[in-house]
């Protein structure tokens, strides 16, 4: 049975009818976000390796992912993503993350250079300013993820600890469901990819991310951010003070971070 895919064409999202603005609802179009993100990427001096678009609800919910060619290492590349909607239910989300080369798994940092905001109030002013600022600082976010990845690789986990963590992912964090659990179990028995870190916390993270490849577009960004937060917290990685200084975010932007 063929797996369901939500992948779509950029032109289809651009052509999706835009809802009318009201006092309580301020739409930002898919096309505006695409242009803003792409222009900010190029003006920051980055080159795009690939861009992908996903949708549901007849284009009313859209996710875009931009993989950057020249911010990378041997294992992963910088990835910039946003989620937008016209259904007045799903918030605008933006995040800096990475795509793992060997499997195209997504990783979105859950605590730096990301935000979610309802389509109301000052969203039409806030979003362009913040997205531009975050893309300019995305290399710093990538450095954080490299530190976090390397720390997770150093943590070996037993079968018992693995089971406890998966239990937390399901029951406490509610990040994965039975469908993802079955994929994770299959990956442990017959790995699709080699992450060069067998029986580590990082390997479990990647199996989890792999299990979420075909999540519904309304869940993809949130669950990936939540998963990253979960594994970083379990790892207990501490960002060096020298790097923290480099990763300074203006106070006005901190207020709106997730």
PDB file of N, CA and C in Angstrom, residues 91-145:
ATOM      1  N   UNK A  91      -2.132  28.134  13.740  1.00  0.00           N
ATOM      2  CA  UNK A  91      -1.334  29.355  13.846  1.00  0.00           C
ATOM      3  C   UNK A  91      -0.206  29.374  12.819  1.00  0.00           C
ATOM      4  N   UNK A  92       0.301  30.566  12.552  1.00  0.00           N
ATOM      5  CA  UNK A  92       1.507  30.728  11.736  1.00  0.00           C
ATOM      6  C   UNK A  92       2.697  30.262  12.568  1.00  0.00           C
ATOM      7  N   UNK A  93       3.505  29.382  12.002  1.00  0.00           N
ATOM      8  CA  UNK A  93       4.690  28.876  12.699  1.00  0.00           C
ATOM      9  C   UNK A  93       5.906  29.051  11.802  1.00  0.00           C
ATOM     10  N   UNK A  94       7.034  29.344  12.429  1.00  0.00           N
ATOM     11  CA  UNK A  94       8.296  29.488  11.711  1.00  0.00           C
ATOM     12  C   UNK A  94       9.390  28.849  12.547  1.00  0.00           C
ATOM     13  N   UNK A  95      10.298  28.130  11.905  1.00  0.00           N
ATOM     14  CA  UNK A  95      11.356  27.481  12.664  1.00  0.00           C
ATOM     15  C   UNK A  95      12.622  27.265  11.859  1.00  0.00           C
ATOM     16  N   UNK A  96      13.735  27.279  12.564  1.00  0.00           N
ATOM     17  CA  UNK A  96      15.045  26.957  11.988  1.00  0.00           C
ATOM     18  C   UNK A  96      15.399  25.543  12.442  1.00  0.00           C
ATOM     19  N   UNK A  97      15.866  24.740  11.521  1.00  0.00           N
ATOM     20  CA  UNK A  97      16.211  23.366  11.874  1.00  0.00           C
ATOM     21  C   UNK A  97      17.275  22.805  10.958  1.00  0.00           C
ATOM     22  N   UNK A  98      17.207  21.511  10.758  1.00  0.00           N
ATOM     23  CA  UNK A  98      18.185  20.833   9.911  1.00  0.00           C
ATOM     24  C   UNK A  98      17.533  19.644   9.240  1.00  0.00           C
ATOM     25  N   UNK A  99      18.086  19.284   8.094  1.00  0.00           N
ATOM     26  CA  UNK A  99      17.701  18.049   7.427  1.00  0.00           C
ATOM     27  C   UNK A  99      18.884  17.100   7.487  1.00  0.00           C
ATOM     28  N   UNK A 100      18.655  15.894   7.983  1.00  0.00           N
ATOM     29  CA  UNK A 100      19.717  14.894   8.091  1.00  0.00           C
ATOM     30  C   UNK A 100      19.942  14.286   6.715  1.00  0.00           C
ATOM     31  N   UNK A 101      21.171  14.328   6.245  1.00  0.00           N
ATOM     32  CA  UNK A 101      21.482  13.957   4.871  1.00  0.00           C
ATOM     33  C   UNK A 101      21.098  12.520   4.517  1.00  0.00           C
ATOM     34  N   UNK A 102      21.415  11.589   5.404  1.00  0.00           N
ATOM     35  CA  UNK A 102      21.285  10.180   5.055  1.00  0.00           C
ATOM     36  C   UNK A 102      19.834   9.756   4.856  1.00  0.00           C
ATOM     37  N   UNK A 103      18.899  10.495   5.470  1.00  0.00           N
ATOM     38  CA  UNK A 103      17.514  10.035   5.451  1.00  0.00           C
ATOM     39  C   UNK A 103      16.495  11.135   5.182  1.00  0.00           C
ATOM     40  N   UNK A 104      16.952  12.376   5.105  1.00  0.00           N
ATOM     41  CA  UNK A 104      16.076  13.543   4.949  1.00  0.00           C
ATOM     42  C   UNK A 104      15.147  13.732   6.137  1.00  0.00           C
ATOM     43  N   UNK A 105      15.516  13.185   7.305  1.00  0.00           N
ATOM     44  CA  UNK A 105      14.734  13.442   8.523  1.00  0.00           C
ATOM     45  C   UNK A 105      14.782  14.920   8.855  1.00  0.00           C
ATOM     46  N   UNK A 106      13.680  15.419   9.413  1.00  0.00           N
ATOM     47  CA  UNK A 106      13.642  16.810   9.830  1.00  0.00           C
ATOM     48  C   UNK A 106      13.982  16.972  11.295  1.00  0.00           C
ATOM     49  N   UNK A 107      14.691  18.051  11.628  1.00  0.00           N
ATOM     50  CA  UNK A 107      14.976  18.431  13.004  1.00  0.00           C
ATOM     51  C   UNK A 107      14.705  19.922  13.097  1.00  0.00           C
ATOM     52  N   UNK A 108      13.829  20.338  13.998  1.00  0.00           N
ATOM     53  CA  UNK A 108      13.556  21.765  14.162  1.00  0.00           C
ATOM     54  C   UNK A 108      13.805  22.135  15.605  1.00  0.00           C
ATOM     55  N   UNK A 109      14.737  23.025  15.827  1.00  0.00           N
ATOM     56  CA  UNK A 109      15.053  23.420  17.186  1.00  0.00           C
ATOM     57  C   UNK A 109      13.827  24.033  17.845  1.00  0.00           C
ATOM     58  N   UNK A 110      13.541  23.596  19.053  1.00  0.00           N
ATOM     59  CA  UNK A 110      12.321  24.015  19.708  1.00  0.00           C
ATOM     60  C   UNK A 110      12.497  25.162  20.664  1.00  0.00           C
ATOM     61  N   UNK A 111      13.719  25.720  20.770  1.00  0.00           N
ATOM     62  CA  UNK A 111      13.936  26.736  21.799  1.00  0.00           C
ATOM     63  C   UNK A 111      14.697  27.959  21.306  1.00  0.00           C
ATOM     64  N   UNK A 112      14.907  28.058  20.004  1.00  0.00           N
ATOM     65  CA  UNK A 112      15.706  29.181  19.493  1.00  0.00           C
ATOM     66  C   UNK A 112      15.314  29.461  18.048  1.00  0.00           C
ATOM     67  N   UNK A 113      15.149  30.717  17.721  1.00  0.00           N
ATOM     68  CA  UNK A 113      14.816  31.123  16.356  1.00  0.00           C
ATOM     69  C   UNK A 113      13.577  30.412  15.815  1.00  0.00           C
ATOM     70  N   UNK A 114      12.524  30.373  16.606  1.00  0.00           N
ATOM     71  CA  UNK A 114      11.261  29.868  16.124  1.00  0.00           C
ATOM     72  C   UNK A 114      10.137  30.630  16.816  1.00  0.00           C
ATOM     73  N   UNK A 115       8.973  30.640  16.206  1.00  0.00           N
ATOM     74  CA  UNK A 115       7.828  31.277  16.845  1.00  0.00           C
ATOM     75  C   UNK A 115       6.532  30.691  16.312  1.00  0.00           C
ATOM     76  N   UNK A 116       5.471  30.894  17.053  1.00  0.00           N
ATOM     77  CA  UNK A 116       4.126  30.628  16.561  1.00  0.00           C
ATOM     78  C   UNK A 116       3.272  31.828  16.937  1.00  0.00           C
ATOM     79  N   UNK A 117       2.369  32.193  16.047  1.00  0.00           N
ATOM     80  CA  UNK A 117       1.559  33.386  16.292  1.00  0.00           C
ATOM     81  C   UNK A 117       0.224  33.260  15.574  1.00  0.00           C
ATOM     82  N   UNK A 118      -0.838  33.640  16.260  1.00  0.00           N
ATOM     83  CA  UNK A 118      -2.162  33.608  15.669  1.00  0.00           C
ATOM     84  C   UNK A 118      -2.274  34.655  14.561  1.00  0.00           C
ATOM     85  N   UNK A 119      -3.196  34.404  13.648  1.00  0.00           N
ATOM     86  CA  UNK A 119      -3.438  35.357  12.560  1.00  0.00           C
ATOM     87  C   UNK A 119      -4.341  36.484  13.071  1.00  0.00           C
ATOM     88  N   UNK A 120      -3.771  37.302  13.930  1.00  0.00           N
ATOM     89  CA  UNK A 120      -4.531  38.410  14.506  1.00  0.00           C
ATOM     90  C   UNK A 120      -3.549  39.471  14.995  1.00  0.00           C
ATOM     91  N   UNK A 121      -4.102  40.589  15.457  1.00  0.00           N
ATOM     92  CA  UNK A 121      -3.254  41.643  16.008  1.00  0.00           C
ATOM     93  C   UNK A 121      -2.216  42.149  15.033  1.00  0.00           C
ATOM     94  N   UNK A 122      -0.947  42.149  15.477  1.00  0.00           N
ATOM     95  CA  UNK A 122       0.138  42.713  14.669  1.00  0.00           C
ATOM     96  C   UNK A 122       0.883  41.673  13.851  1.00  0.00           C
ATOM     97  N   UNK A 123       0.260  40.518  13.599  1.00  0.00           N
ATOM     98  CA  UNK A 123       0.972  39.426  12.922  1.00  0.00           C
ATOM     99  C   UNK A 123       1.541  39.857  11.573  1.00  0.00           C
ATOM    100  N   UNK A 124       0.829  40.735  10.843  1.00  0.00           N
ATOM    101  CA  UNK A 124       1.284  41.138   9.512  1.00  0.00           C
ATOM    102  C   UNK A 124       2.528  42.019   9.564  1.00  0.00           C
ATOM    103  N   UNK A 125       2.764  42.643  10.705  1.00  0.00           N
ATOM    104  CA  UNK A 125       3.975  43.452  10.904  1.00  0.00           C
ATOM    105  C   UNK A 125       5.058  42.606  11.565  1.00  0.00           C
ATOM    106  N   UNK A 126       4.651  41.819  12.558  1.00  0.00           N
ATOM    107  CA  UNK A 126       5.600  41.029  13.336  1.00  0.00           C
ATOM    108  C   UNK A 126       6.295  39.959  12.499  1.00  0.00           C
ATOM    109  N   UNK A 127       5.521  39.216  11.705  1.00  0.00           N
ATOM    110  CA  UNK A 127       6.080  38.066  10.985  1.00  0.00           C
ATOM    111  C   UNK A 127       7.221  38.440  10.044  1.00  0.00           C
ATOM    112  N   UNK A 128       7.062  39.430   9.162  1.00  0.00           N
ATOM    113  CA  UNK A 128       8.178  39.766   8.257  1.00  0.00           C
ATOM    114  C   UNK A 128       9.450  40.170   9.006  1.00  0.00           C
ATOM    115  N   UNK A 129       9.292  40.987  10.033  1.00  0.00           N
ATOM    116  CA  UNK A 129      10.450  41.449  10.790  1.00  0.00           C
ATOM    117  C   UNK A 129      11.175  40.290  11.462  1.00  0.00           C
ATOM    118  N   UNK A 130      10.398  39.407  12.082  1.00  0.00           N
ATOM    119  CA  UNK A 130      10.991  38.320  12.853  1.00  0.00           C
ATOM    120  C   UNK A 130      11.607  37.255  11.956  1.00  0.00           C
ATOM    121  N   UNK A 131      10.910  36.912  10.881  1.00  0.00           N
ATOM    122  CA  UNK A 131      11.439  35.909   9.954  1.00  0.00           C
ATOM    123  C   UNK A 131      12.777  36.379   9.372  1.00  0.00           C
ATOM    124  N   UNK A 132      12.834  37.630   8.964  1.00  0.00           N
ATOM    125  CA  UNK A 132      14.084  38.178   8.415  1.00  0.00           C
ATOM    126  C   UNK A 132      15.211  38.106   9.440  1.00  0.00           C
ATOM    127  N   UNK A 133      14.918  38.494  10.681  1.00  0.00           N
ATOM    128  CA  UNK A 133      15.926  38.473  11.744  1.00  0.00           C
ATOM    129  C   UNK A 133      16.399  37.055  12.035  1.00  0.00           C
ATOM    130  N   UNK A 134      15.477  36.123  12.112  1.00  0.00           N
ATOM    131  CA  UNK A 134      15.836  34.745  12.448  1.00  0.00           C
ATOM    132  C   UNK A 134      16.657  34.082  11.344  1.00  0.00           C
ATOM    133  N   UNK A 135      16.330  34.362  10.099  1.00  0.00           N
ATOM    134  CA  UNK A 135      17.105  33.779   9.004  1.00  0.00           C
ATOM    135  C   UNK A 135      18.537  34.316   9.016  1.00  0.00           C
ATOM    136  N   UNK A 136      18.695  35.592   9.339  1.00  0.00           N
ATOM    137  CA  UNK A 136      20.041  36.163   9.441  1.00  0.00           C
ATOM    138  C   UNK A 136      20.861  35.436  10.511  1.00  0.00           C
ATOM    139  N   UNK A 137      20.197  34.937  11.560  1.00  0.00           N
ATOM    140  CA  UNK A 137      20.894  34.304  12.681  1.00  0.00           C
ATOM    141  C   UNK A 137      20.835  32.780  12.605  1.00  0.00           C
ATOM    142  N   UNK A 138      20.411  32.250  11.467  1.00  0.00           N
ATOM    143  CA  UNK A 138      20.182  30.807  11.364  1.00  0.00           C
ATOM    144  C   UNK A 138      21.466  29.978  11.471  1.00  0.00           C
ATOM    145  N   UNK A 139      22.600  30.539  11.075  1.00  0.00           N
ATOM    146  CA  UNK A 139      23.855  29.809  11.227  1.00  0.00           C
ATOM    147  C   UNK A 139      24.145  29.536  12.703  1.00  0.00           C
ATOM    148  N   UNK A 140      23.769  30.479  13.553  1.00  0.00           N
ATOM    149  CA  UNK A 140      23.982  30.301  14.983  1.00  0.00           C
ATOM    150  C   UNK A 140      23.091  29.187  15.527  1.00  0.00           C
ATOM    151  N   UNK A 141      21.870  29.146  15.012  1.00  0.00           N
ATOM    152  CA  UNK A 141      20.956  28.071  15.401  1.00  0.00           C
ATOM    153  C   UNK A 141      21.504  26.719  14.969  1.00  0.00           C
ATOM    154  N   UNK A 142      22.109  26.690  13.776  1.00  0.00           N
ATOM    155  CA  UNK A 142      22.699  25.449  13.272  1.00  0.00           C
ATOM    156  C   UNK A 142      23.839  24.987  14.183  1.00  0.00           C
ATOM    157  N   UNK A 143      24.648  25.944  14.696  1.00  0.00           N
ATOM    158  CA  UNK A 143      25.730  25.598  15.619  1.00  0.00           C
ATOM    159  C   UNK A 143      25.178  24.935  16.880  1.00  0.00           C
ATOM    160  N   UNK A 144      24.068  25.482  17.380  1.00  0.00           N
ATOM    161  CA  UNK A 144      23.433  24.889  18.559  1.00  0.00           C
ATOM    162  C   UNK A 144      23.039  23.442  18.292  1.00  0.00           C
ATOM    163  N   UNK A 145      22.457  23.213  17.126  1.00  0.00           N
ATOM    164  CA  UNK A 145      21.990  21.868  16.796  1.00  0.00           C
ATOM    165  C   UNK A 145      23.157  20.901  16.628  1.00  0.00           C
TER     166      UNK A 145
END
